[in-house]
């Protein structure tokens, strides 16, 4: 039977999706299911790893059943995932020893501070390309080993396995036959040497993490294993794994040095392809963009911890809106935010501030500020955060970004994309398919199995939806951005 499709499993921070693509890389259908967000203490975020797997398996199976697709028609499955989130589980039973500790979780902030005080900042940056921050996986693994009774002893005996969510899903889908990850996920752990391309023994010793619990690291496009029929009901190659932001970079066709994209998801993440050479930066992360055909490519990355999640906050916690599209309608009903700024630093500030103790704030309030102004301030706050990142990226890379490629669910907002172009004074290009994270994983799985021939074939499939150009006067842009910087100062170092 002809191989007509590739499936992408897109495991995000709040939901699991399965997307079906045809030979022209058109999304035929997708299934999605949200899962539980767990907040045990202020600043702590957890997920139930078993629930994530069940959600992901369910949407995969439903996708095939509802589209009447036989597994013989599937060339491959690709996986893309929320990065830095970690799970530790029993290698025999497959049962997690604790909830997954999510990338947003700040529980290890104090330990990270102690590492900085002990002088580890430059050494860790030199090895991993990362800043010391609770964002990354290594200190989360250490926390589970140190705080869950008996876990460290079992880990040192080789009874447990650890990994990011891609590793967990591959292990579960394969029936425990494959314990692997790819370069893009490994490089986000603060344990992986991005120059030597191996787990760094000095950092493992520093954090007290036994190497035996960590997965084998492979290319992002590679046939890792097949799904286990006893688990999934069928056997299909799992042929890619890639962190969500690197997947979006690839899915946008940013194959050349200097190409950049920004994803508007739960957070916002800007990546610039720097080719086969890593570029050092004091404010950005130097990261691996891709492992393909036995070679790695690098990227610079800026991270905004809370992006589209602020829209969910307005909907679910404040109940100011009943649906995400309503925020656009309200924001468009007013000409500006009436002097209000919303800094969504709910779990600290990322690039370029790297302040683990910042917290969200709304400033500039007067009696004239109403719901519509708050909604507009929320959208503008996301765009300001992105400008913080882009300005840093241009400065540190020495490369001017003339066009910012955008993707992710929140970029469908025309009003936010227009404000983004205005505040950046840069063209913003939105593709027809804004879900490029899932597309990138599909592309890599298709390349690994010969479903698609090469990158040139992939580029022919990419189409633009809309290009936004700056319309704002320079004086107004300067005035607004100076107000944003003042607002950020009010949010910084809120927690002691």
XYZ file of C-alpha atoms in Angstrom:
496
model
C 0.000 0.000 0.000
C 1.287 3.483 -0.905
C 2.697 5.666 1.843
C 0.471 8.726 1.512
C 0.826 10.479 4.864
C 3.096 11.622 7.681
C 1.768 12.249 11.186
C 3.144 14.827 13.573
C 2.622 14.466 17.309
C 2.781 17.976 18.749
C 3.000 17.745 22.543
C 2.713 21.290 23.854
C 2.570 22.884 27.273
C -1.214 22.796 27.549
C -2.401 20.257 24.975
C -1.513 17.278 22.794
C -2.188 17.323 19.064
C -1.860 14.868 16.216
C -1.718 16.318 12.694
C -2.055 14.403 9.426
C -0.065 15.691 6.413
C -0.191 14.621 2.781
C 2.592 14.575 0.206
C 2.137 18.318 -0.447
C 2.601 18.980 3.294
C -1.019 20.135 3.529
C -2.602 19.470 6.944
C -5.504 17.116 6.208
C -6.864 17.000 9.748
C -5.796 17.374 13.352
C -7.030 16.240 16.740
C -6.291 18.045 19.975
C -6.880 17.498 23.669
C -5.912 19.680 26.614
C -4.434 18.208 29.777
C -4.290 19.272 33.407
C -2.070 22.108 34.616
C -0.864 21.523 38.182
C 0.300 24.386 40.424
C 1.351 22.921 43.818
C 2.879 26.201 45.064
C 3.299 29.730 43.668
C 5.780 29.575 40.787
C 5.651 25.763 40.591
C 4.220 24.068 37.484
C 3.753 20.328 36.967
C 2.090 17.925 34.524
C 0.939 14.340 34.939
C 3.209 12.471 32.509
C 0.844 9.501 32.259
C -2.009 11.855 31.356
C 0.158 13.430 28.648
C 0.884 10.036 27.111
C -2.762 8.952 27.222
C -3.848 12.258 25.634
C -1.227 11.939 22.913
C -2.099 8.316 22.154
C -5.820 9.089 22.093
C -5.532 11.944 19.578
C -3.251 9.816 17.404
C -5.686 6.914 17.337
C -8.703 9.203 16.817
C -6.959 10.901 13.893
C -6.558 7.581 12.090
C -10.024 6.271 12.914
C -11.963 9.413 12.009
C -10.098 9.832 8.696
C -10.307 6.121 7.883
C -6.523 5.944 7.468
C -4.832 2.548 7.609
C -1.478 2.437 9.313
C 0.073 0.969 6.147
C -0.501 4.384 4.538
C 1.618 6.176 7.167
C 5.239 6.712 6.150
C 6.363 7.945 9.565
C 5.505 9.681 12.806
C 7.413 12.763 13.941
C 7.413 14.168 17.472
C 7.823 17.743 18.635
C 7.504 18.729 22.256
C 7.565 21.355 24.971
C 11.236 21.586 25.866
C 12.988 21.446 29.261
C 10.056 19.666 30.940
C 11.375 16.460 32.509
C 10.112 13.089 33.697
C 11.829 10.365 35.723
C 10.285 6.900 35.579
C 10.819 3.257 36.539
C 12.443 1.442 33.628
C 10.535 -1.793 34.366
C 7.042 -0.566 35.187
C 7.109 2.691 33.215
C 5.566 4.470 36.182
C 6.815 8.037 36.815
C 8.305 8.601 40.262
C 6.911 12.150 40.344
C 4.920 14.521 38.143
C 6.706 16.028 35.148
C 8.370 19.283 36.233
C 7.490 21.857 33.584
C 9.825 24.296 31.845
C 7.922 27.205 33.428
C 8.537 25.922 36.970
C 10.695 28.154 39.191
C 11.218 25.802 42.148
C 14.982 25.593 41.566
C 15.563 29.356 41.363
C 17.381 29.473 44.706
C 19.694 26.624 43.696
C 20.437 28.408 40.423
C 21.334 31.513 42.427
C 23.780 29.448 44.470
C 25.441 28.134 41.296
C 25.899 31.700 40.085
C 27.339 32.787 43.418
C 29.755 29.851 43.275
C 31.089 31.118 39.944
C 29.601 28.598 37.501
C 27.973 31.085 35.102
C 30.731 31.347 32.499
C 31.727 27.684 32.601
C 28.146 26.526 32.054
C 27.669 29.055 29.261
C 30.923 27.920 27.627
C 29.828 24.278 27.645
C 26.078 24.481 27.021
C 25.421 27.909 25.469
C 22.878 28.494 28.247
C 22.539 30.879 31.141
C 21.995 29.434 34.593
C 18.237 29.460 35.098
C 15.497 27.355 36.649
C 14.036 27.180 33.119
C 16.387 24.361 32.090
C 16.043 20.652 32.817
C 19.170 19.833 34.794
C 18.198 21.469 38.073
C 14.683 19.994 37.760
C 16.154 16.480 37.535
C 18.337 17.232 40.552
C 15.291 18.434 42.494
C 13.389 15.193 41.877
C 16.445 13.108 42.825
C 16.934 15.129 46.016
C 13.317 15.503 47.135
C 11.422 12.319 46.259
C 12.162 9.604 48.787
C 14.368 6.784 47.532
C 14.655 8.136 43.996
C 18.346 9.041 44.076
C 19.336 5.588 45.328
C 17.219 3.894 42.658
C 18.657 6.157 39.955
C 22.231 5.337 40.966
C 21.374 1.621 40.816
C 20.203 2.066 37.222
C 16.555 1.318 38.001
C 15.203 4.607 36.647
C 15.233 6.528 33.380
C 14.951 10.267 32.798
C 14.164 12.413 29.826
C 12.390 15.329 28.292
C 8.876 14.766 26.943
C 10.066 13.533 23.531
C 12.055 10.811 25.283
C 9.092 9.863 27.458
C 6.709 9.596 24.493
C 9.129 7.587 22.345
C 9.814 5.190 25.228
C 6.085 4.708 25.850
C 5.092 4.413 22.180
C 7.865 1.888 21.527
C 6.857 -0.257 24.486
C 10.058 0.621 26.334
C 12.371 -0.388 23.477
C 13.953 3.030 22.793
C 15.406 5.502 25.298
C 16.522 8.327 23.005
C 16.410 12.067 22.483
C 17.673 14.440 19.811
C 20.305 17.179 19.914
C 17.752 20.008 20.172
C 16.192 18.615 23.331
C 19.461 17.460 24.899
C 20.986 20.915 24.505
C 18.222 22.436 26.665
C 19.025 20.389 29.756
C 22.072 22.412 30.938
C 23.836 19.029 30.985
C 24.826 18.681 27.313
C 28.038 20.015 25.787
C 26.960 21.584 22.492
C 30.530 21.658 21.178
C 31.603 18.095 22.039
C 28.021 16.839 21.440
C 27.856 14.668 24.540
C 26.560 14.662 28.102
C 29.072 16.698 30.081
C 30.559 14.685 32.936
C 31.640 17.748 34.930
C 28.100 19.160 34.895
C 26.571 15.776 35.700
C 28.878 15.560 38.725
C 28.052 19.134 39.736
C 24.317 18.418 39.809
C 24.697 14.851 41.056
C 22.946 13.241 38.086
C 23.935 9.676 37.099
C 24.570 9.461 33.349
C 22.966 6.013 33.213
C 19.476 7.524 33.551
C 19.895 9.816 30.519
C 18.916 8.907 26.937
C 21.080 8.311 23.888
C 21.323 11.489 21.772
C 20.666 11.224 18.026
C 19.895 13.336 14.953
C 16.549 15.143 14.888
C 15.704 13.295 11.654
C 16.324 9.612 12.258
C 14.367 6.368 12.453
C 14.531 5.710 16.204
C 12.167 2.750 16.442
C 8.682 1.584 15.501
C 5.547 2.021 17.544
C 4.616 -1.087 19.528
C 1.401 -2.729 18.216
C 0.556 -3.799 21.768
C 0.517 -0.125 22.800
C -0.723 1.696 19.693
C -2.470 -1.020 17.727
C -0.032 -0.690 14.814
C 3.663 -0.497 13.920
C 4.909 2.701 12.219
C 8.414 4.255 12.259
C 9.022 7.095 14.708
C 11.414 9.090 12.544
C 11.914 12.507 14.122
C 12.127 14.220 17.475
C 12.778 17.921 17.848
C 12.107 20.623 20.414
C 9.110 22.745 19.533
C 10.979 25.958 18.755
C 13.583 24.317 16.568
C 10.752 22.468 14.824
C 9.094 25.796 14.029
C 12.383 27.174 12.667
C 12.620 24.197 10.302
C 8.907 24.283 9.478
C 9.248 27.950 8.464
C 11.949 27.014 5.969
C 14.621 28.965 7.875
C 17.357 26.790 6.399
C 19.960 29.509 5.812
C 22.224 31.468 8.111
C 20.476 34.670 9.239
C 16.922 33.362 8.780
C 14.790 34.073 11.862
C 11.357 33.212 13.214
C 9.261 33.969 16.267
C 6.676 31.549 17.628
C 3.694 32.898 19.568
C 2.690 29.965 21.719
C 2.366 29.643 25.486
C 5.623 31.564 25.490
C 7.352 33.392 22.638
C 10.580 32.084 21.218
C 12.735 33.733 18.595
C 15.409 31.736 16.824
C 17.975 32.798 14.248
C 19.827 30.185 12.214
C 23.597 30.735 12.605
C 24.691 27.823 10.411
C 27.335 25.283 11.396
C 29.056 27.646 13.817
C 27.739 28.489 17.301
C 27.604 32.226 18.086
C 28.364 33.175 21.686
C 26.109 35.707 23.417
C 25.830 37.101 26.922
C 22.075 37.715 26.742
C 20.795 35.110 24.279
C 21.015 31.354 24.346
C 23.333 29.575 21.969
C 21.486 26.424 21.051
C 21.418 23.570 18.557
C 18.927 24.198 15.764
C 18.979 20.763 14.179
C 20.692 17.426 13.829
C 20.407 16.230 10.209
C 22.478 13.814 8.126
C 25.082 13.476 10.855
C 25.668 17.234 11.164
C 24.364 19.858 13.574
C 23.349 23.429 12.878
C 23.222 26.115 15.565
C 20.930 29.004 16.436
C 20.669 31.997 18.706
C 17.514 32.005 20.784
C 15.632 34.529 22.837
C 12.925 33.345 25.205
C 9.754 34.992 26.484
C 8.235 32.795 29.182
C 4.666 34.075 28.937
C 3.289 34.958 25.514
C -0.049 33.586 24.358
C -0.584 32.241 27.877
C -1.563 35.762 28.956
C -4.626 35.469 26.692
C -5.612 32.249 28.470
C -5.086 34.025 31.781
C -7.494 36.780 30.758
C -10.007 34.096 29.746
C -9.664 31.491 32.493
C -8.445 33.312 35.593
C -9.668 36.912 35.201
C -12.667 35.919 33.042
C -12.418 39.202 31.130
C -13.031 37.369 27.856
C -14.942 34.203 27.018
C -12.791 33.128 24.056
C -9.424 33.973 22.531
C -10.885 35.732 19.433
C -12.805 38.105 21.736
C -9.566 39.774 22.817
C -8.994 40.992 19.249
C -12.494 42.423 18.993
C -12.085 44.320 22.266
C -8.541 45.488 21.462
C -9.680 46.787 18.069
C -12.490 48.777 19.703
C -9.981 51.255 21.221
C -7.197 53.206 19.483
C -4.555 52.349 22.105
C -4.136 51.003 25.653
C -4.877 54.416 27.223
C -1.485 54.494 28.902
C -1.748 51.009 30.486
C 1.060 48.441 30.224
C 0.698 44.757 31.130
C 3.975 42.955 31.847
C 3.136 39.216 31.907
C 6.093 38.141 34.045
C 4.057 35.464 35.840
C 7.052 33.103 36.064
C 9.856 35.634 35.758
C 11.391 37.420 32.783
C 13.441 35.784 30.041
C 15.588 37.506 27.419
C 17.285 39.914 27.950
C 16.527 40.341 31.663
C 16.796 36.774 32.982
C 15.094 37.740 36.211
C 13.710 34.654 37.980
C 12.099 36.849 40.624
C 10.130 39.225 38.410
C 6.339 38.909 38.534
C 3.464 40.137 36.401
C 2.181 43.666 36.781
C -0.224 46.170 35.227
C 0.865 49.798 35.444
C -0.326 53.143 34.148
C -3.895 52.604 35.333
C -6.296 55.524 35.480
C -10.075 55.707 35.873
C -10.389 55.851 32.092
C -8.850 52.402 31.590
C -11.505 49.791 30.819
C -11.602 46.135 29.833
C -10.820 46.826 26.179
C -7.684 48.759 27.146
C -6.455 45.879 29.339
C -7.010 43.465 26.449
C -5.067 45.727 24.118
C -2.298 46.134 26.709
C -2.042 42.329 26.940
C -1.526 41.953 23.184
C 0.883 44.877 23.085
C 2.793 43.419 26.047
C 3.533 40.301 24.012
C 4.794 42.432 21.116
C 6.993 44.527 23.417
C 8.562 41.346 24.836
C 9.360 40.230 21.299
C 11.017 43.570 20.560
C 13.191 43.124 23.665
C 14.389 39.847 22.170
C 14.855 41.077 18.596
C 16.858 44.134 19.663
C 19.149 41.849 21.659
C 19.510 39.398 18.775
C 20.436 42.131 16.282
C 22.989 43.575 18.696
C 24.631 40.279 19.649
C 24.638 38.689 16.184
C 25.530 41.808 14.223
C 22.840 40.794 11.714
C 19.901 43.027 10.806
C 16.590 41.144 10.616
C 14.572 42.696 7.798
C 11.725 40.186 7.928
C 10.505 38.306 10.986
C 8.736 35.050 10.128
C 5.982 34.329 12.633
C 3.938 31.296 13.619
C 2.013 29.789 16.512
C -1.626 30.116 17.516
C -1.511 33.718 18.744
C -0.041 35.095 15.508
C -3.458 34.796 13.840
C -4.275 38.109 15.570
C -4.037 40.780 12.867
C -4.063 43.601 15.401
C -1.169 42.106 17.359
C 0.862 41.369 14.213
C 0.351 44.922 12.950
C 1.452 46.324 16.309
C 4.397 43.914 16.208
C 5.517 45.289 12.847
C 4.980 48.845 14.111
C 6.956 48.481 17.326
C 9.779 46.588 15.555
C 9.856 48.774 12.441
C 10.314 45.467 10.600
C 8.222 43.438 8.171
C 6.325 40.554 9.778
C 5.564 37.577 7.520
C 2.799 35.130 8.486
C 2.522 31.831 6.567
C -0.756 30.253 5.491
C -0.030 27.376 7.861
C 0.790 29.010 11.209
C 1.229 25.649 12.958
C 4.799 25.260 11.750
C 5.945 23.436 14.883
C 4.010 20.316 13.902
C 4.998 20.836 10.268
C 8.719 20.913 11.122
C 8.502 17.563 12.916
C 6.572 16.113 9.975
C 9.165 17.394 7.501
C 12.019 15.786 9.429
C 10.199 12.456 9.747
C 9.417 12.563 6.029
C 13.053 13.258 5.140
C 14.251 10.361 7.313
C 11.981 7.907 5.501
C 12.284 9.273 1.958
C 8.701 10.562 1.918
C 10.168 13.905 0.877
C 13.409 14.123 -1.079
C 15.186 17.197 0.267
C 14.850 20.757 1.600
C 14.242 22.190 -1.862
C 11.102 20.081 -2.181
C 9.908 21.330 1.203
C 10.409 25.004 0.277
C 8.064 24.616 -2.694
C 5.244 23.777 -0.275
C 5.537 26.933 1.880
C 3.037 29.740 1.207
C 2.615 33.235 2.702
C -0.703 34.409 4.162
C 0.039 38.064 4.920
C 2.932 40.493 5.293
C 2.533 43.276 7.874
C 4.526 46.491 7.359
C 5.283 49.205 9.904
C 2.967 52.252 9.779
C 3.812 53.920 13.099
C 5.749 57.167 13.328
C 9.238 56.885 14.822
C 8.390 59.367 17.601
C 5.350 57.339 18.689
C 7.319 54.082 18.542
C 10.021 55.584 20.764
C 7.490 56.960 23.242
C 5.615 53.670 23.605
C 8.727 51.546 23.984
C 10.202 53.849 26.632
C 6.967 53.410 28.590
C 7.323 49.637 28.293
C 10.858 49.727 29.682
C 9.594 51.705 32.692
C 6.854 49.121 33.235
C 9.393 46.274 33.141
C 11.425 47.989 35.847
C 8.340 47.878 38.101
C 8.029 44.109 37.563
C 11.665 43.160 38.133
C 12.867 41.547 41.373
C 9.375 41.472 42.875
C 10.090 38.286 44.822
C 12.903 38.477 47.321
